[in-house]
Amino acid sequence: MARTAHHERLPALGAEEVVDYTGTELALTGAQADTVIDTIGGSCTEQSLEALRPGGTLVTLPGPPDQATLQRAEAAGKHLLFMLVEPDRTGLLALAELVDRHQLTPAVAATFPLTDAGQAHRLAEAGGKFGKVVLERA
């Protein structure tokens, strides 16, 4: 699920089918996804669960699912996971090495000097950007 403006970039990242979440309810698309990563939460978690095929996996990032949603997933033969990512030095160094070897290309929406952190925050808060807003040390 992504805004239509970002659809052309997603096949290169491995997406086979993309739905515009701003205008389409995922559950109504008839999609039978193997995996959904929910970065929005709330009703998106419910829609994502409906769009999974039996045996599929939903990973939700905004917060852990409630017990009722976990039970619905289990009854339907679907896997529901919550993931919380915490920075760790070893993992970040491994990612940096992949970037240096051009095996991983991060999506960067905009870059700001640290002195413009307020402007960077406003841009990130506005949403709708493809990629991360990055702050650089001077």
N, C-alpha and C. Protein backbone atom coordinates (compact mmCIF):
# COMPACT_ATOMS: atom_id res chain seq x y z
N MET A 1 0.84 -1.17 0.00
CA MET A 1 0.00 0.00 0.00
C MET A 1 0.89 1.23 0.00
N ALA A 2 0.61 2.09 -0.90
CA ALA A 2 1.38 3.32 -1.00
C ALA A 2 0.57 4.32 -1.81
N ARG A 3 0.93 5.57 -1.66
CA ARG A 3 0.29 6.61 -2.48
C ARG A 3 0.62 6.35 -3.95
N THR A 4 -0.30 6.69 -4.83
CA THR A 4 -0.13 6.46 -6.27
C THR A 4 1.18 7.07 -6.78
N ALA A 5 1.56 8.21 -6.26
CA ALA A 5 2.78 8.88 -6.72
C ALA A 5 4.03 8.03 -6.50
N HIS A 6 3.96 7.05 -5.61
CA HIS A 6 5.13 6.22 -5.31
C HIS A 6 5.10 4.85 -5.99
N HIS A 7 4.02 4.53 -6.68
CA HIS A 7 3.85 3.19 -7.24
C HIS A 7 4.96 2.79 -8.20
N GLU A 8 5.42 3.70 -9.05
CA GLU A 8 6.42 3.32 -10.06
C GLU A 8 7.74 2.89 -9.43
N ARG A 9 8.05 3.30 -8.21
CA ARG A 9 9.31 2.95 -7.55
C ARG A 9 9.27 1.59 -6.86
N LEU A 10 8.10 1.09 -6.56
CA LEU A 10 7.97 -0.07 -5.69
C LEU A 10 8.30 -1.42 -6.32
N PRO A 11 8.06 -1.66 -7.61
CA PRO A 11 8.47 -2.94 -8.18
C PRO A 11 9.97 -3.20 -8.04
N ALA A 12 10.79 -2.16 -8.12
CA ALA A 12 12.23 -2.33 -7.96
C ALA A 12 12.59 -2.78 -6.54
N LEU A 13 11.67 -2.57 -5.60
CA LEU A 13 11.90 -2.99 -4.22
C LEU A 13 11.29 -4.36 -3.94
N GLY A 14 10.67 -4.97 -4.97
CA GLY A 14 10.12 -6.31 -4.83
C GLY A 14 8.61 -6.39 -4.75
N ALA A 15 7.92 -5.26 -4.80
CA ALA A 15 6.46 -5.28 -4.73
C ALA A 15 5.89 -5.83 -6.03
N GLU A 16 4.95 -6.75 -5.90
CA GLU A 16 4.29 -7.32 -7.08
C GLU A 16 2.96 -6.64 -7.36
N GLU A 17 2.28 -6.19 -6.33
CA GLU A 17 1.00 -5.49 -6.49
C GLU A 17 0.97 -4.36 -5.47
N VAL A 18 0.55 -3.19 -5.92
CA VAL A 18 0.53 -2.04 -5.04
C VAL A 18 -0.86 -1.42 -5.06
N VAL A 19 -1.36 -1.06 -3.88
CA VAL A 19 -2.68 -0.47 -3.74
C VAL A 19 -2.52 0.91 -3.12
N ASP A 20 -3.24 1.90 -3.64
CA ASP A 20 -3.22 3.25 -3.06
C ASP A 20 -4.12 3.27 -1.83
N TYR A 21 -3.52 3.34 -0.66
CA TYR A 21 -4.28 3.29 0.59
C TYR A 21 -5.11 4.55 0.83
N THR A 22 -4.85 5.63 0.07
CA THR A 22 -5.62 6.85 0.28
C THR A 22 -6.97 6.80 -0.41
N GLY A 23 -7.15 5.85 -1.34
CA GLY A 23 -8.41 5.82 -2.06
C GLY A 23 -9.05 4.45 -2.18
N THR A 24 -8.39 3.41 -1.65
CA THR A 24 -8.90 2.05 -1.79
C THR A 24 -8.79 1.33 -0.46
N GLU A 25 -9.85 0.66 -0.07
CA GLU A 25 -9.77 -0.21 1.10
C GLU A 25 -9.10 -1.49 0.66
N LEU A 26 -8.02 -1.83 1.32
CA LEU A 26 -7.24 -3.00 0.94
C LEU A 26 -8.09 -4.26 0.91
N ALA A 27 -8.96 -4.43 1.87
CA ALA A 27 -9.78 -5.64 1.94
C ALA A 27 -10.70 -5.77 0.73
N LEU A 28 -11.04 -4.66 0.08
CA LEU A 28 -11.95 -4.70 -1.06
C LEU A 28 -11.25 -5.00 -2.38
N THR A 29 -9.92 -5.07 -2.37
CA THR A 29 -9.19 -5.31 -3.61
C THR A 29 -9.19 -6.78 -4.00
N GLY A 30 -9.54 -7.65 -3.06
CA GLY A 30 -9.49 -9.08 -3.32
C GLY A 30 -8.07 -9.62 -3.27
N ALA A 31 -7.13 -8.81 -2.79
CA ALA A 31 -5.74 -9.23 -2.71
C ALA A 31 -5.60 -10.42 -1.78
N GLN A 32 -4.68 -11.29 -2.12
CA GLN A 32 -4.32 -12.42 -1.27
C GLN A 32 -2.80 -12.39 -1.11
N ALA A 33 -2.35 -11.52 -0.25
CA ALA A 33 -0.91 -11.28 -0.09
C ALA A 33 -0.26 -12.35 0.78
N ASP A 34 0.99 -12.62 0.47
CA ASP A 34 1.79 -13.52 1.32
C ASP A 34 2.25 -12.78 2.56
N THR A 35 2.62 -11.50 2.38
CA THR A 35 3.16 -10.71 3.48
C THR A 35 2.67 -9.28 3.35
N VAL A 36 2.29 -8.69 4.48
CA VAL A 36 1.94 -7.28 4.53
C VAL A 36 2.70 -6.67 5.70
N ILE A 37 3.32 -5.53 5.47
CA ILE A 37 3.96 -4.78 6.55
C ILE A 37 3.11 -3.54 6.76
N ASP A 38 2.48 -3.49 7.93
CA ASP A 38 1.56 -2.40 8.28
C ASP A 38 2.32 -1.34 9.06
N THR A 39 2.48 -0.17 8.44
CA THR A 39 3.17 0.94 9.10
C THR A 39 2.19 1.98 9.61
N ILE A 40 0.89 1.73 9.44
CA ILE A 40 -0.12 2.73 9.78
C ILE A 40 -0.88 2.38 11.06
N GLY A 41 -1.29 1.12 11.20
CA GLY A 41 -2.03 0.68 12.38
C GLY A 41 -3.52 0.95 12.26
N GLY A 42 -4.24 0.75 13.36
CA GLY A 42 -5.68 1.00 13.40
C GLY A 42 -6.43 0.16 12.40
N SER A 43 -7.30 0.79 11.62
CA SER A 43 -8.11 0.05 10.65
C SER A 43 -7.25 -0.57 9.56
N CYS A 44 -6.07 -0.03 9.32
CA CYS A 44 -5.18 -0.61 8.31
C CYS A 44 -4.74 -2.01 8.73
N THR A 45 -4.56 -2.23 10.04
CA THR A 45 -4.19 -3.55 10.51
C THR A 45 -5.29 -4.55 10.19
N GLU A 46 -6.54 -4.16 10.43
CA GLU A 46 -7.67 -5.04 10.15
C GLU A 46 -7.78 -5.32 8.65
N GLN A 47 -7.63 -4.29 7.82
CA GLN A 47 -7.71 -4.47 6.37
C GLN A 47 -6.57 -5.36 5.87
N SER A 48 -5.40 -5.16 6.43
CA SER A 48 -4.24 -5.94 6.02
C SER A 48 -4.45 -7.41 6.35
N LEU A 49 -5.01 -7.68 7.50
CA LEU A 49 -5.27 -9.05 7.91
C LEU A 49 -6.25 -9.73 6.94
N GLU A 50 -7.26 -8.98 6.52
CA GLU A 50 -8.24 -9.52 5.57
C GLU A 50 -7.62 -9.81 4.21
N ALA A 51 -6.60 -9.05 3.85
CA ALA A 51 -5.98 -9.20 2.53
C ALA A 51 -4.94 -10.31 2.47
N LEU A 52 -4.62 -10.92 3.61
CA LEU A 52 -3.64 -12.00 3.64
C LEU A 52 -4.27 -13.32 3.22
N ARG A 53 -3.50 -14.12 2.53
CA ARG A 53 -3.93 -15.49 2.25
C ARG A 53 -3.73 -16.31 3.52
N PRO A 54 -4.42 -17.44 3.65
CA PRO A 54 -4.15 -18.33 4.79
C PRO A 54 -2.67 -18.73 4.78
N GLY A 55 -2.04 -18.66 5.92
CA GLY A 55 -0.61 -18.93 6.03
C GLY A 55 0.24 -17.70 5.84
N GLY A 56 -0.38 -16.58 5.44
CA GLY A 56 0.36 -15.34 5.22
C GLY A 56 0.75 -14.69 6.54
N THR A 57 1.63 -13.71 6.44
CA THR A 57 2.16 -13.03 7.63
C THR A 57 1.92 -11.53 7.55
N LEU A 58 1.37 -10.98 8.61
CA LEU A 58 1.20 -9.54 8.77
C LEU A 58 2.15 -9.08 9.86
N VAL A 59 3.00 -8.12 9.52
CA VAL A 59 3.91 -7.52 10.50
C VAL A 59 3.41 -6.10 10.73
N THR A 60 3.06 -5.79 11.97
CA THR A 60 2.57 -4.46 12.30
C THR A 60 3.65 -3.72 13.09
N LEU A 61 3.91 -2.47 12.68
CA LEU A 61 4.98 -1.68 13.28
C LEU A 61 4.50 -0.64 14.29
N PRO A 62 3.31 -0.03 14.12
CA PRO A 62 2.92 1.06 15.03
C PRO A 62 2.71 0.63 16.48
N GLY A 63 2.28 -0.60 16.68
CA GLY A 63 2.05 -1.07 18.05
C GLY A 63 1.56 -2.50 18.02
N PRO A 64 1.63 -3.18 19.16
CA PRO A 64 1.19 -4.58 19.18
C PRO A 64 -0.31 -4.69 18.95
N PRO A 65 -0.73 -5.74 18.26
CA PRO A 65 -2.16 -5.93 18.02
C PRO A 65 -2.88 -6.33 19.31
N ASP A 66 -4.17 -6.03 19.37
CA ASP A 66 -4.94 -6.43 20.55
C ASP A 66 -5.24 -7.93 20.48
N GLN A 67 -5.70 -8.46 21.60
CA GLN A 67 -5.95 -9.90 21.72
C GLN A 67 -7.00 -10.38 20.72
N ALA A 68 -8.04 -9.60 20.50
CA ALA A 68 -9.10 -10.00 19.57
C ALA A 68 -8.55 -10.14 18.15
N THR A 69 -7.68 -9.23 17.74
CA THR A 69 -7.10 -9.30 16.40
C THR A 69 -6.17 -10.50 16.28
N LEU A 70 -5.40 -10.77 17.33
CA LEU A 70 -4.54 -11.96 17.34
C LEU A 70 -5.37 -13.23 17.20
N GLN A 71 -6.50 -13.29 17.88
CA GLN A 71 -7.36 -14.47 17.83
C GLN A 71 -7.98 -14.63 16.44
N ARG A 72 -8.38 -13.52 15.81
CA ARG A 72 -8.93 -13.59 14.44
C ARG A 72 -7.87 -14.11 13.47
N ALA A 73 -6.65 -13.63 13.63
CA ALA A 73 -5.57 -14.08 12.76
C ALA A 73 -5.33 -15.58 12.94
N GLU A 74 -5.26 -16.01 14.17
CA GLU A 74 -5.01 -17.43 14.44
C GLU A 74 -6.14 -18.31 13.88
N ALA A 75 -7.39 -17.88 14.08
CA ALA A 75 -8.54 -18.65 13.60
C ALA A 75 -8.53 -18.76 12.07
N ALA A 76 -7.99 -17.76 11.40
CA ALA A 76 -7.94 -17.75 9.93
C ALA A 76 -6.66 -18.40 9.39
N GLY A 77 -5.81 -18.89 10.27
CA GLY A 77 -4.56 -19.52 9.83
C GLY A 77 -3.54 -18.54 9.32
N LYS A 78 -3.56 -17.33 9.88
CA LYS A 78 -2.64 -16.27 9.46
C LYS A 78 -1.72 -15.92 10.62
N HIS A 79 -0.54 -15.44 10.30
CA HIS A 79 0.45 -15.07 11.31
C HIS A 79 0.44 -13.56 11.50
N LEU A 80 0.44 -13.12 12.73
CA LEU A 80 0.41 -11.69 13.05
C LEU A 80 1.53 -11.41 14.02
N LEU A 81 2.45 -10.54 13.61
CA LEU A 81 3.63 -10.23 14.41
C LEU A 81 3.74 -8.73 14.63
N PHE A 82 4.29 -8.36 15.76
CA PHE A 82 4.62 -6.97 16.05
C PHE A 82 6.13 -6.86 16.05
N MET A 83 6.64 -5.84 15.41
CA MET A 83 8.08 -5.65 15.36
C MET A 83 8.43 -4.26 15.87
N LEU A 84 9.37 -4.23 16.77
CA LEU A 84 9.92 -2.98 17.28
C LEU A 84 11.40 -3.00 16.98
N VAL A 85 11.85 -2.04 16.23
CA VAL A 85 13.26 -2.00 15.85
C VAL A 85 14.00 -1.05 16.77
N GLU A 86 15.06 -1.57 17.34
CA GLU A 86 15.92 -0.74 18.18
C GLU A 86 17.29 -0.66 17.53
N PRO A 87 17.90 0.51 17.52
CA PRO A 87 19.21 0.62 16.88
C PRO A 87 20.26 -0.18 17.63
N ASP A 88 21.11 -0.84 16.85
CA ASP A 88 22.26 -1.52 17.47
C ASP A 88 23.46 -1.28 16.58
N ARG A 89 24.58 -1.07 17.18
CA ARG A 89 25.80 -0.71 16.47
C ARG A 89 26.18 -1.73 15.41
N THR A 90 26.14 -3.00 15.75
CA THR A 90 26.54 -4.05 14.81
C THR A 90 25.64 -4.05 13.57
N GLY A 91 24.34 -3.97 13.80
CA GLY A 91 23.40 -3.96 12.68
C GLY A 91 23.56 -2.73 11.81
N LEU A 92 23.75 -1.58 12.43
CA LEU A 92 23.91 -0.34 11.66
C LEU A 92 25.21 -0.35 10.84
N LEU A 93 26.27 -0.90 11.41
CA LEU A 93 27.53 -1.01 10.66
C LEU A 93 27.37 -1.95 9.47
N ALA A 94 26.63 -3.04 9.66
CA ALA A 94 26.39 -3.98 8.56
C ALA A 94 25.59 -3.31 7.45
N LEU A 95 24.58 -2.52 7.82
CA LEU A 95 23.80 -1.78 6.82
C LEU A 95 24.67 -0.77 6.09
N ALA A 96 25.51 -0.05 6.82
CA ALA A 96 26.41 0.93 6.20
C ALA A 96 27.35 0.26 5.20
N GLU A 97 27.81 -0.93 5.53
CA GLU A 97 28.70 -1.66 4.61
C GLU A 97 27.95 -2.04 3.32
N LEU A 98 26.69 -2.47 3.45
CA LEU A 98 25.89 -2.78 2.26
C LEU A 98 25.70 -1.54 1.39
N VAL A 99 25.49 -0.39 2.02
CA VAL A 99 25.35 0.86 1.26
C VAL A 99 26.66 1.18 0.56
N ASP A 100 27.78 1.05 1.27
CA ASP A 100 29.09 1.34 0.68
C ASP A 100 29.38 0.44 -0.52
N ARG A 101 28.90 -0.81 -0.49
CA ARG A 101 29.13 -1.77 -1.59
C ARG A 101 28.05 -1.66 -2.67
N HIS A 102 27.16 -0.68 -2.52
CA HIS A 102 26.06 -0.46 -3.48
C HIS A 102 25.13 -1.66 -3.59
N GLN A 103 24.99 -2.42 -2.49
CA GLN A 103 24.05 -3.53 -2.44
C GLN A 103 22.74 -3.13 -1.78
N LEU A 104 22.73 -1.95 -1.20
CA LEU A 104 21.54 -1.40 -0.56
C LEU A 104 21.53 0.10 -0.84
N THR A 105 20.42 0.58 -1.36
CA THR A 105 20.29 2.00 -1.65
C THR A 105 19.15 2.57 -0.82
N PRO A 106 19.46 3.34 0.20
CA PRO A 106 18.39 3.92 1.00
C PRO A 106 17.60 4.97 0.21
N ALA A 107 16.31 5.02 0.47
CA ALA A 107 15.46 6.04 -0.16
C ALA A 107 15.51 7.29 0.70
N VAL A 108 16.03 8.37 0.14
CA VAL A 108 16.17 9.63 0.87
C VAL A 108 15.28 10.67 0.21
N ALA A 109 14.32 11.19 0.97
CA ALA A 109 13.41 12.22 0.44
C ALA A 109 14.08 13.58 0.41
N ALA A 110 14.84 13.88 1.46
CA ALA A 110 15.50 15.19 1.57
C ALA A 110 16.60 15.13 2.60
N THR A 111 17.59 15.99 2.44
CA THR A 111 18.72 16.07 3.37
C THR A 111 18.84 17.50 3.86
N PHE A 112 19.05 17.66 5.17
CA PHE A 112 19.17 18.97 5.79
C PHE A 112 20.39 19.00 6.70
N PRO A 113 21.03 20.18 6.81
CA PRO A 113 22.06 20.31 7.84
C PRO A 113 21.38 20.28 9.21
N LEU A 114 22.11 19.85 10.21
CA LEU A 114 21.56 19.75 11.57
C LEU A 114 20.98 21.07 12.05
N THR A 115 21.53 22.17 11.57
CA THR A 115 21.03 23.49 11.98
C THR A 115 19.61 23.75 11.48
N ASP A 116 19.16 22.99 10.48
CA ASP A 116 17.81 23.12 9.94
C ASP A 116 16.90 21.98 10.38
N ALA A 117 17.15 21.46 11.58
CA ALA A 117 16.38 20.32 12.08
C ALA A 117 14.88 20.64 12.15
N GLY A 118 14.53 21.86 12.50
CA GLY A 118 13.13 22.24 12.58
C GLY A 118 12.43 22.12 11.23
N GLN A 119 13.10 22.58 10.19
CA GLN A 119 12.53 22.49 8.84
C GLN A 119 12.41 21.03 8.42
N ALA A 120 13.42 20.23 8.74
CA ALA A 120 13.39 18.80 8.41
C ALA A 120 12.22 18.12 9.12
N HIS A 121 12.02 18.46 10.38
CA HIS A 121 10.93 17.86 11.15
C HIS A 121 9.57 18.22 10.54
N ARG A 122 9.41 19.46 10.15
CA ARG A 122 8.13 19.87 9.53
C ARG A 122 7.86 19.10 8.24
N LEU A 123 8.90 18.90 7.44
CA LEU A 123 8.75 18.15 6.20
C LEU A 123 8.35 16.70 6.50
N ALA A 124 9.04 16.08 7.44
CA ALA A 124 8.74 14.69 7.79
C ALA A 124 7.33 14.57 8.38
N GLU A 125 6.96 15.52 9.21
CA GLU A 125 5.64 15.50 9.85
C GLU A 125 4.51 15.65 8.83
N ALA A 126 4.77 16.38 7.74
CA ALA A 126 3.75 16.59 6.70
C ALA A 126 3.42 15.29 5.98
N GLY A 127 4.37 14.34 5.95
CA GLY A 127 4.11 13.04 5.34
C GLY A 127 4.06 13.11 3.83
N GLY A 128 3.79 11.95 3.22
CA GLY A 128 3.63 11.86 1.78
C GLY A 128 4.92 11.80 0.99
N LYS A 129 6.06 11.72 1.67
CA LYS A 129 7.35 11.67 0.98
C LYS A 129 7.78 10.22 0.81
N PHE A 130 8.48 9.94 -0.27
CA PHE A 130 9.05 8.61 -0.48
C PHE A 130 10.48 8.66 0.05
N GLY A 131 10.74 7.96 1.10
CA GLY A 131 12.07 7.93 1.68
C GLY A 131 12.13 8.71 2.99
N LYS A 132 13.29 8.72 3.54
CA LYS A 132 13.53 9.32 4.85
C LYS A 132 14.06 10.74 4.72
N VAL A 133 13.78 11.53 5.73
CA VAL A 133 14.35 12.86 5.85
C VAL A 133 15.61 12.71 6.70
N VAL A 134 16.73 13.18 6.18
CA VAL A 134 18.04 12.93 6.79
C VAL A 134 18.64 14.23 7.31
N LEU A 135 19.19 14.16 8.51
CA LEU A 135 19.96 15.28 9.08
C LEU A 135 21.43 14.96 8.99
N GLU A 136 22.25 15.94 8.55
CA GLU A 136 23.69 15.74 8.45
C GLU A 136 24.41 16.68 9.39
N ARG A 137 25.47 16.16 9.98
CA ARG A 137 26.34 17.02 10.79
C ARG A 137 27.11 17.95 9.87
N ALA A 138 27.42 19.11 10.38
CA ALA A 138 28.18 20.08 9.58
C ALA A 138 29.59 19.63 9.34
